[in-house]
PDB file of C-alpha atoms in Angstrom:
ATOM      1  CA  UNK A 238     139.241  90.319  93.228  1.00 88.00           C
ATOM      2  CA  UNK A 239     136.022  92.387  93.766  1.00 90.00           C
ATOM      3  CA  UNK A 240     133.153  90.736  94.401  1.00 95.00           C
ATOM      4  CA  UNK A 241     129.760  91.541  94.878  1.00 97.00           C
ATOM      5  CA  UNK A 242     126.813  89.285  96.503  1.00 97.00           C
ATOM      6  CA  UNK A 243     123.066  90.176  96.755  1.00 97.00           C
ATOM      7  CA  UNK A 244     120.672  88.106  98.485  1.00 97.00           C
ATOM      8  CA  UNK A 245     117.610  89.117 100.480  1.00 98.00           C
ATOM      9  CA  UNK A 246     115.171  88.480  97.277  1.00 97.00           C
ATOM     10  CA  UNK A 247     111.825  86.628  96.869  1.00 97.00           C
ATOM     11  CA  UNK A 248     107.852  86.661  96.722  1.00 98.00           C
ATOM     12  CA  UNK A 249     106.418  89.496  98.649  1.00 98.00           C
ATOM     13  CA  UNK A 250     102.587  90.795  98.021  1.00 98.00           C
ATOM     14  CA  UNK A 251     101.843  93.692  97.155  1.00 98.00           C
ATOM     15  CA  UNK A 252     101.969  96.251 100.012  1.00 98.00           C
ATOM     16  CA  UNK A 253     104.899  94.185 101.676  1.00 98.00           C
ATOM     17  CA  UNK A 254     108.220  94.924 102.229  1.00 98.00           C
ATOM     18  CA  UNK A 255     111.804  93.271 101.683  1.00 98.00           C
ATOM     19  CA  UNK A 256     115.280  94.515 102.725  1.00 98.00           C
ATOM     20  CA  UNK A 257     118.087  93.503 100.357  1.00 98.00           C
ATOM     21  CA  UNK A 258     121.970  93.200 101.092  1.00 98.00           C
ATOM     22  CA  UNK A 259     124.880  93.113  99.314  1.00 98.00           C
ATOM     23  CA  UNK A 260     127.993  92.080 100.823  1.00 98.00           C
ATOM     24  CA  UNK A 261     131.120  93.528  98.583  1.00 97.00           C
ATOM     25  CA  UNK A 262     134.853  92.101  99.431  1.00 94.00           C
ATOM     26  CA  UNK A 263     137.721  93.298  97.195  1.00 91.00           C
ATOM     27  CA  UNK A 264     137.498  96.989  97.724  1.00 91.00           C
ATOM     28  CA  UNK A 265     137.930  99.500  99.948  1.00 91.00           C
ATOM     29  CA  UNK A 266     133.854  99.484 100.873  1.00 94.00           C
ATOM     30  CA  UNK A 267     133.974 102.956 103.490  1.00 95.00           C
ATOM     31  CA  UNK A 268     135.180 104.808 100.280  1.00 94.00           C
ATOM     32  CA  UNK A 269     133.409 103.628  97.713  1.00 95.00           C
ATOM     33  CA  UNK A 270     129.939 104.395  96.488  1.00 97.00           C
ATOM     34  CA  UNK A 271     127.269 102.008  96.593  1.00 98.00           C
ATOM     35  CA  UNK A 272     124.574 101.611  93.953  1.00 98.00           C
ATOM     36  CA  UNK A 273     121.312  99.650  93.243  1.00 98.00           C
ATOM     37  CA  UNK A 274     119.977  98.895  90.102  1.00 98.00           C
ATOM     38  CA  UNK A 275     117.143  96.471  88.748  1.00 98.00           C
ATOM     39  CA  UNK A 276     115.897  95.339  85.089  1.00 98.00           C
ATOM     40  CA  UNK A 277     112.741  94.059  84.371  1.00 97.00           C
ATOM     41  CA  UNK A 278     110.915  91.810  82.600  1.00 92.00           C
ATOM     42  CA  UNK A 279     111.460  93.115  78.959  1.00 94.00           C
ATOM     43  CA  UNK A 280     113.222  96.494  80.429  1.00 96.00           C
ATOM     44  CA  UNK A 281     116.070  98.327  80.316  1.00 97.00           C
ATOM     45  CA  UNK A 282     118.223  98.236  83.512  1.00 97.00           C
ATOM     46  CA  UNK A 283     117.515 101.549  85.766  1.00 98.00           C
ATOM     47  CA  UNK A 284     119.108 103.185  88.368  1.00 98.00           C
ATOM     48  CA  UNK A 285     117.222 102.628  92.213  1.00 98.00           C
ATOM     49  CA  UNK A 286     119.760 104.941  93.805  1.00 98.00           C
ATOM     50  CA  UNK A 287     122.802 105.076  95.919  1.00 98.00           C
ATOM     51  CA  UNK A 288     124.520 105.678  98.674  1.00 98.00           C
ATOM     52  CA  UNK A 289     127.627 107.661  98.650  1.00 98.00           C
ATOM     53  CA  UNK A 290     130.832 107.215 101.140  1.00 96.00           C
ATOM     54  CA  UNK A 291     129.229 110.144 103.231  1.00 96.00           C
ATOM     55  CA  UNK A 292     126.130 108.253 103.624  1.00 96.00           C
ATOM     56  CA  UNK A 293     124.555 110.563 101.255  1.00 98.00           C
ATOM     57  CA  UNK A 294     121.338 109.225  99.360  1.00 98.00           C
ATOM     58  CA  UNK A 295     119.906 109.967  96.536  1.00 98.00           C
ATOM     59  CA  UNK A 296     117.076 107.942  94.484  1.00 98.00           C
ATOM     60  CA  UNK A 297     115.029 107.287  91.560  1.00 98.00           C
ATOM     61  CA  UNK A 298     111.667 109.203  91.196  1.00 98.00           C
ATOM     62  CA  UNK A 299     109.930 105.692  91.566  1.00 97.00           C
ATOM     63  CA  UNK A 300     111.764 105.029  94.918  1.00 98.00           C
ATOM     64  CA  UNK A 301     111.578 108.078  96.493  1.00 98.00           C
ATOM     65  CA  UNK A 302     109.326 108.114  99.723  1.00 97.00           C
ATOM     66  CA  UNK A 303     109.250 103.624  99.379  1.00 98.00           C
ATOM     67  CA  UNK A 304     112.654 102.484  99.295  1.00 98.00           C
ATOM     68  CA  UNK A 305     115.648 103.424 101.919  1.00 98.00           C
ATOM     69  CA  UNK A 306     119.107 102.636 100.843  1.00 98.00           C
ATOM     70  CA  UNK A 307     121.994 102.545 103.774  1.00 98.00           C
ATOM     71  CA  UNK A 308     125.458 101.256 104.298  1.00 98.00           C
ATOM     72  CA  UNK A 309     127.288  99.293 107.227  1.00 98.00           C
ATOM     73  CA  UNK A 310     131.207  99.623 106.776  1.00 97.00           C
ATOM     74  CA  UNK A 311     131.877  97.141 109.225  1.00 96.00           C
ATOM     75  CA  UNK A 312     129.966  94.840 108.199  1.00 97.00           C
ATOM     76  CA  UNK A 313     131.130  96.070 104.332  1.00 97.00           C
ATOM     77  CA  UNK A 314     127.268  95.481 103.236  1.00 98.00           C
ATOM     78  CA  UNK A 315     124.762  97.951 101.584  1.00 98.00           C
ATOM     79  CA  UNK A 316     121.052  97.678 102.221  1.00 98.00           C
ATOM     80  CA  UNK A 317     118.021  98.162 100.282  1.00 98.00           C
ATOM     81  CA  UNK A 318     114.715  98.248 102.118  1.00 98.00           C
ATOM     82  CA  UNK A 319     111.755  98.352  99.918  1.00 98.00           C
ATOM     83  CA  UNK A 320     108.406  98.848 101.318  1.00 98.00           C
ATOM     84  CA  UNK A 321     104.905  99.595  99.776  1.00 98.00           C
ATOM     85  CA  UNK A 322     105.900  97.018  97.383  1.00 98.00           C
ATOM     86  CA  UNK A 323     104.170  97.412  93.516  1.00 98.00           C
ATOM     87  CA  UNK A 324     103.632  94.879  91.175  1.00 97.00           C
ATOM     88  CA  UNK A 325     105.863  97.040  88.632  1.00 96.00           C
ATOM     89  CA  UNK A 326     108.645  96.520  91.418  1.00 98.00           C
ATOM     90  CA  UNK A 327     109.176  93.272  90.290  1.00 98.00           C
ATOM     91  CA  UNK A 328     112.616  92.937  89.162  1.00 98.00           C
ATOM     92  CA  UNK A 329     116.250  91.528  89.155  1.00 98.00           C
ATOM     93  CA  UNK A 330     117.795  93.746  91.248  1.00 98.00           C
ATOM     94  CA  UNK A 331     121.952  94.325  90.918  1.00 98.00           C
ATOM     95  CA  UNK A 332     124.305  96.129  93.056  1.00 97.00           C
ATOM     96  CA  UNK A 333     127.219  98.118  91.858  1.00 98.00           C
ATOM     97  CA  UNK A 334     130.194  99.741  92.570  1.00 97.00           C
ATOM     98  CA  UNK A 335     133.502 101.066  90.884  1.00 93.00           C
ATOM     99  CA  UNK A 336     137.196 100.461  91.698  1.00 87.00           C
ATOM    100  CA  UNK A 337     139.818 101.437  89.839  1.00 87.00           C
ATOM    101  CA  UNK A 338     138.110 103.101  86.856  1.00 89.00           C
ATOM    102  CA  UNK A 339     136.379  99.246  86.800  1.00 93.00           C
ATOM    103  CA  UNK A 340     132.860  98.805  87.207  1.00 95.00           C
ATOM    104  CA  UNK A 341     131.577  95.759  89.097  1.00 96.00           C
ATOM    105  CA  UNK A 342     128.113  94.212  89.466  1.00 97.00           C
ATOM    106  CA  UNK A 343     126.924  91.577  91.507  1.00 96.00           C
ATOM    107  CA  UNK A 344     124.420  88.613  90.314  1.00 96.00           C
ATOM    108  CA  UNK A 345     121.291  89.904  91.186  1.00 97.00           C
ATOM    109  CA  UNK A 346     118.433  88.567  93.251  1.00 98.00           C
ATOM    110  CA  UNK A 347     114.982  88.578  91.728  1.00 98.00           C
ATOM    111  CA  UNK A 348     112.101  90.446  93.573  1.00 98.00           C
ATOM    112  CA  UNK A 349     108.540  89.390  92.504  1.00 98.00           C
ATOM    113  CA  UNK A 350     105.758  91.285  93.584  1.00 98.00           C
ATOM    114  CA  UNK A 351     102.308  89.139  93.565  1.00 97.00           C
ATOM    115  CA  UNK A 352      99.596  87.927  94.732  1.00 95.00           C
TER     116      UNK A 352
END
């Protein structure tokens, strides 16, 4: 069974930062490509990026330059640092991978940017 577990979420102000993880068990994580997503408030879900099997990164316009995505295989997590936090950042942000022709998603954690 693949499953996928985000935590790292919370209250930040704006300007701050947060780092995000997402553990994943039930797949072979060093091949697989890692994604991040995050809906908002009255939103449709959009892509934040990803972070292929290479290491290779690529990223929404909105995250370019503010957000880092990387990957530890041993410890079969991917990361999402987020700095230069924006009110408009505030989200519930999902991570997601594929297996099998399968997609699979993992519960969120909710990022709210205030102050």
């Amino acid at each position: 069974q693949v499953y996928l577990v985000e935590s790292g979420g919370g209250l930040v102000q704006p300007g701050g930062s947060l780092r995000l993880s997402c553990k994943a068990t039930g797949i072979n994580f060093r091949l697989n490509t890692m994604r991040w997503y995050r809906r908002a408030p009255g939103k449709q879900r959009e892509s934040v990026g990803n972070i292929t099997s290479d290491g290779v990164t690529n990223y929404a316009d909105f995250a370019k330059g503010r957000f880092t995505i990387s990957r530890d295989n041993v410890r079969r997590t991917v990361y999402l640092q987020m700095n230069s936090l924006k009110p408009e950042d505030t989200a519930v942000y999902y991570c997601n991978t594929d297996s099998r022709s399968r997609d699979f998603w993992g519960q969120g954690t909710q990022v709210t940017v205030s102050s």
